[in-house]
Short mmCIF file of C-alpha atoms in Angstrom, two decimals:
data_model
loop_
_atom_site.label_atom_id
_atom_site.label_comp_id
_atom_site.label_asym_id
_atom_site.label_seq_id
_atom_site.Cartn_x
_atom_site.Cartn_y
_atom_site.Cartn_z
CA LYS A 1 74.18 183.27 -43.59
CA GLN A 2 76.84 185.97 -43.54
CA GLU A 3 78.77 186.38 -46.75
CA VAL A 4 81.90 188.50 -47.05
CA THR A 5 83.17 189.67 -50.45
CA GLN A 6 86.42 191.37 -51.35
CA ILE A 7 86.82 193.04 -54.75
CA PRO A 8 89.08 193.07 -56.60
CA ALA A 9 90.70 189.73 -56.08
CA ALA A 10 94.03 191.09 -57.21
CA LEU A 11 95.54 194.58 -57.51
CA SER A 12 98.84 195.87 -58.82
CA VAL A 13 100.08 199.39 -58.17
CA PRO A 14 103.36 201.33 -58.56
CA GLU A 15 105.28 202.16 -55.39
CA GLY A 16 104.03 205.28 -53.69
CA GLU A 17 100.46 205.04 -54.79
CA ASN A 18 97.74 204.78 -52.18
CA LEU A 19 95.97 201.44 -51.90
CA VAL A 20 92.24 201.20 -51.44
CA LEU A 21 90.92 197.73 -50.54
CA ASN A 22 87.18 196.94 -50.29
CA CYS A 23 85.23 194.53 -48.18
CA SER A 24 81.48 194.05 -48.15
CA PHE A 25 79.24 191.89 -45.96
CA THR A 26 75.65 190.84 -46.32
CA ASP A 27 74.43 190.94 -42.69
CA SER A 28 74.99 194.31 -41.02
CA ALA A 29 74.48 192.82 -37.50
CA ILE A 30 78.17 192.39 -36.81
CA TYR A 31 80.09 192.60 -33.52
CA ASN A 32 83.43 193.62 -35.12
CA LEU A 33 85.43 193.56 -38.34
CA GLN A 34 89.11 192.68 -38.64
CA TRP A 35 91.67 193.21 -41.37
CA PHE A 36 94.49 190.74 -41.75
CA ARG A 37 97.61 190.45 -43.87
CA GLN A 38 98.90 187.10 -45.19
CA ASP A 39 102.28 186.61 -46.81
CA PRO A 40 102.74 183.57 -49.08
CA GLY A 41 103.07 180.34 -47.13
CA LYS A 42 102.54 182.13 -43.81
CA GLY A 43 99.82 182.59 -41.23
CA LEU A 44 97.60 185.61 -40.86
CA THR A 45 98.73 188.80 -39.13
CA SER A 46 96.14 191.08 -37.59
CA LEU A 47 96.28 194.67 -38.90
CA LEU A 48 93.26 196.46 -37.54
CA LEU A 49 90.08 195.63 -35.63
CA ILE A 50 87.01 197.89 -35.77
CA GLN A 51 84.26 197.42 -33.23
CA SER A 52 80.72 197.75 -34.54
CA SER A 53 80.30 201.06 -32.71
CA GLN A 54 83.35 202.59 -34.39
CA ARG A 55 83.62 204.27 -37.75
CA GLU A 56 87.35 203.89 -38.30
CA GLN A 57 90.69 202.77 -36.90
CA THR A 58 94.19 203.90 -37.77
CA SER A 59 97.62 202.37 -37.39
CA GLY A 60 100.54 204.10 -39.03
CA ARG A 61 99.92 204.17 -42.77
CA LEU A 62 96.83 202.00 -42.41
CA ASN A 63 93.33 203.34 -42.00
CA ALA A 64 90.18 201.20 -41.96
CA SER A 65 86.70 202.58 -42.11
CA LEU A 66 83.42 200.80 -41.33
CA ASP A 67 79.96 201.59 -42.58
CA LYS A 68 77.85 198.98 -40.90
CA SER A 69 74.52 200.08 -42.29
CA SER A 70 75.73 199.65 -45.83
CA GLY A 71 77.78 196.53 -45.09
CA ARG A 72 81.07 197.97 -46.16
CA SER A 73 84.60 198.44 -44.94
CA THR A 74 87.57 199.98 -46.66
CA LEU A 75 91.27 199.54 -45.86
CA TYR A 76 93.46 202.39 -46.98
CA ILE A 77 97.22 202.02 -47.15
CA ALA A 78 99.03 205.28 -47.76
CA ALA A 79 102.18 205.61 -49.86
CA SER A 80 102.46 201.93 -50.70
CA GLN A 81 105.82 200.14 -50.58
CA PRO A 82 107.01 196.87 -52.10
CA GLY A 83 106.90 195.36 -48.63
CA ASP A 84 103.18 195.87 -48.60
CA SER A 85 102.82 193.15 -51.27
CA ALA A 86 100.67 190.44 -49.68
CA THR A 87 97.15 189.17 -49.55
CA TYR A 88 94.76 191.23 -47.39
CA LEU A 89 91.74 189.59 -45.82
CA CYS A 90 88.80 191.02 -43.99
CA ALA A 91 86.70 189.06 -41.54
CA VAL A 92 83.54 189.77 -39.60
CA ASP A 93 82.40 188.47 -36.24
CA LYS A 94 78.60 188.27 -35.75
CA ALA A 95 78.75 188.02 -31.97
CA ALA A 96 81.35 188.15 -29.24
CA GLY A 97 83.29 184.94 -29.46
CA ASN A 98 85.31 185.56 -32.52
CA LYS A 99 83.86 182.98 -34.89
CA LEU A 100 85.06 184.79 -37.94
CA THR A 101 83.62 184.78 -41.45
CA PHE A 102 86.31 185.64 -43.99
CA GLY A 103 86.30 187.25 -47.37
CA GLY A 104 88.35 185.67 -50.19
CA GLY A 105 91.09 188.28 -49.91
CA THR A 106 92.73 190.77 -52.26
CA ARG A 107 96.20 189.93 -53.50
CA VAL A 108 98.28 193.13 -53.70
CA LEU A 109 101.44 193.65 -55.69
CA VAL A 110 103.37 196.90 -55.19
CA LYS A 111 105.89 197.36 -58.02
CA PRO A 112 109.15 199.22 -57.28
CA ASP B 1 102.91 185.41 -32.85
CA ALA B 2 101.08 185.03 -29.45
CA GLY B 3 103.06 181.90 -28.72
CA ILE B 4 101.18 179.60 -31.11
CA THR B 5 102.82 176.60 -32.67
CA GLN B 6 101.32 173.94 -34.92
CA SER B 7 102.56 170.42 -35.60
CA PRO B 8 103.29 168.91 -37.93
CA ARG B 9 103.88 171.79 -40.36
CA HIS B 10 103.58 169.50 -43.38
CA LYS B 11 101.95 166.07 -43.71
CA VAL B 12 101.20 163.73 -46.59
CA THR B 13 98.84 160.86 -45.85
CA GLU B 14 96.63 158.39 -47.59
CA THR B 15 92.88 158.30 -47.91
CA GLY B 16 91.26 156.45 -45.02
CA THR B 17 94.02 157.05 -42.48
CA PRO B 18 93.47 158.94 -39.23
CA VAL B 19 95.31 162.21 -38.82
CA THR B 20 95.74 164.46 -35.79
CA LEU B 21 96.94 168.05 -35.96
CA ARG B 22 98.14 169.81 -32.82
CA CYS B 23 97.91 173.43 -31.85
CA HIS B 24 99.89 174.48 -28.87
CA GLN B 25 99.87 177.85 -27.10
CA THR B 26 102.06 179.00 -24.29
CA GLU B 27 100.03 181.89 -22.84
CA ASN B 28 97.00 180.23 -21.26
CA HIS B 29 94.40 181.69 -23.56
CA ARG B 30 90.91 180.22 -23.30
CA TYR B 31 89.64 180.77 -26.81
CA MET B 32 91.05 178.60 -29.59
CA TYR B 33 89.89 177.92 -33.14
CA TRP B 34 90.66 175.69 -36.14
CA TYR B 35 90.22 177.01 -39.69
CA ARG B 36 90.97 175.56 -43.09
CA GLN B 37 92.03 177.61 -46.07
CA ASP B 38 91.30 176.53 -49.63
CA PRO B 39 91.56 178.35 -52.97
CA GLY B 40 88.16 179.72 -53.91
CA HIS B 41 86.75 179.25 -50.44
CA GLY B 42 88.99 181.43 -48.21
CA LEU B 43 89.24 180.54 -44.55
CA ARG B 44 86.41 178.59 -42.96
CA LEU B 45 85.86 177.76 -39.30
CA ILE B 46 85.98 174.06 -38.49
CA HIS B 47 85.70 173.93 -34.66
CA TYR B 48 86.31 176.16 -31.77
CA SER B 49 86.88 175.98 -28.05
CA TYR B 50 86.13 178.35 -25.17
CA GLY B 51 87.98 176.33 -22.59
CA VAL B 52 89.01 172.89 -21.46
CA LYS B 53 86.44 170.32 -22.61
CA ASP B 54 84.32 173.14 -24.01
CA THR B 55 84.20 172.77 -27.83
CA ASP B 56 81.67 173.39 -30.55
CA LYS B 57 81.23 173.00 -34.27
CA GLY B 58 81.94 175.68 -36.85
CA GLU B 59 80.85 176.04 -40.43
CA VAL B 60 82.64 172.99 -41.93
CA SER B 61 82.89 170.46 -39.10
CA ASP B 62 81.79 167.27 -40.92
CA GLY B 63 84.63 164.70 -40.92
CA TYR B 64 86.49 166.48 -38.15
CA SER B 65 86.59 166.13 -34.36
CA VAL B 66 88.48 168.10 -31.70
CA SER B 67 89.62 167.67 -28.18
CA ARG B 68 90.90 170.05 -25.53
CA SER B 69 91.97 168.28 -22.36
CA LYS B 70 94.49 171.01 -21.40
CA THR B 71 94.29 174.79 -21.90
CA GLU B 72 97.48 174.85 -23.99
CA ASP B 73 96.54 172.15 -26.52
CA PHE B 74 93.75 171.99 -29.05
CA LEU B 75 93.78 168.84 -31.24
CA LEU B 76 92.09 168.48 -34.60
CA THR B 77 91.41 164.93 -35.76
CA LEU B 78 90.43 163.65 -39.17
CA GLU B 79 89.05 160.22 -38.29
CA SER B 80 89.38 158.89 -41.81
CA ALA B 81 91.10 161.40 -44.14
CA THR B 82 89.62 162.09 -47.57
CA SER B 83 91.09 163.93 -50.58
CA SER B 84 88.61 166.79 -50.00
CA GLN B 85 90.38 167.45 -46.66
CA THR B 86 93.60 168.40 -48.50
CA SER B 87 94.02 171.93 -47.27
CA VAL B 88 96.08 174.33 -45.13
CA TYR B 89 94.89 174.21 -41.52
CA PHE B 90 95.31 177.21 -39.24
CA CYS B 91 94.93 177.40 -35.55
CA ALA B 92 94.03 180.70 -33.93
CA ILE B 93 93.55 182.19 -30.44
CA THR B 94 91.84 185.18 -29.01
CA PRO B 95 93.63 186.52 -26.00
CA THR B 96 91.70 186.99 -22.78
CA SER B 97 92.28 189.95 -20.54
CA GLY B 98 94.13 189.32 -17.30
CA GLY B 99 92.90 185.75 -16.88
CA SER B 100 89.25 186.69 -17.04
CA SER B 101 86.80 185.37 -19.65
CA VAL B 102 86.71 188.77 -21.40
CA SER B 103 87.99 188.51 -24.98
CA THR B 104 90.14 191.17 -26.41
CA ASP B 105 88.72 190.27 -29.80
CA THR B 106 91.84 190.43 -31.95
CA GLN B 107 92.55 186.98 -33.31
CA TYR B 108 96.06 185.62 -33.70
CA PHE B 109 96.99 182.79 -36.02
CA GLY B 110 99.54 180.04 -35.99
CA PRO B 111 101.88 179.27 -38.98
CA GLY B 112 99.60 176.62 -40.48
CA THR B 113 99.83 172.94 -41.37
CA ARG B 114 99.78 171.93 -45.00
CA LEU B 115 97.98 168.58 -45.25
CA THR B 116 97.88 166.50 -48.41
CA VAL B 117 95.59 163.48 -48.62
CA LEU B 118 96.44 161.18 -51.52
#
């Protein structure tokens, strides 16, 4: 059974500092990995999707890397802003069909 | 938001009563999903659908049933609600490309339904 872990569970940084969020998964046979953002009381917003054949994806200040063989993905957020405060979740899909297995999330607070 | 709405947004009910949650999408996507989110467990897949009358079980399907008689609606039913089903329920879709069965993979979520079972 696939297990997805995100450490740390919570993170607090001063504004301007780069954020590094970690995601690990136990079964390296994945189809893709997705990063989501969730604001309190809201649904999830997709940030980045990395196919299993890719090593990284970038969108603006966000960069996600994938090392499938070691079962790890890292989300980098450059020059953090207070608006980046949210919970960030990673999820893996074992096969096409998008039945996602989620990590527990990392709650991020960016202090002005 | 990929045109996803969920109703009701909040519901309080009593143990033993039936409850139906509705997910509605306006863009004719084939793939739809129901998840629940609980502290300490994250999001877990309950049921999913790849089209009208094509549904299957996810990781935590016990106590839940689903129906999809129209492309735009995916219903989640708790036949007899229990306190352990108190949770936030999210519907999600995966867009298909140009009406074909090919998934674009990115998953989009609705705003959620907060269900409390007393």
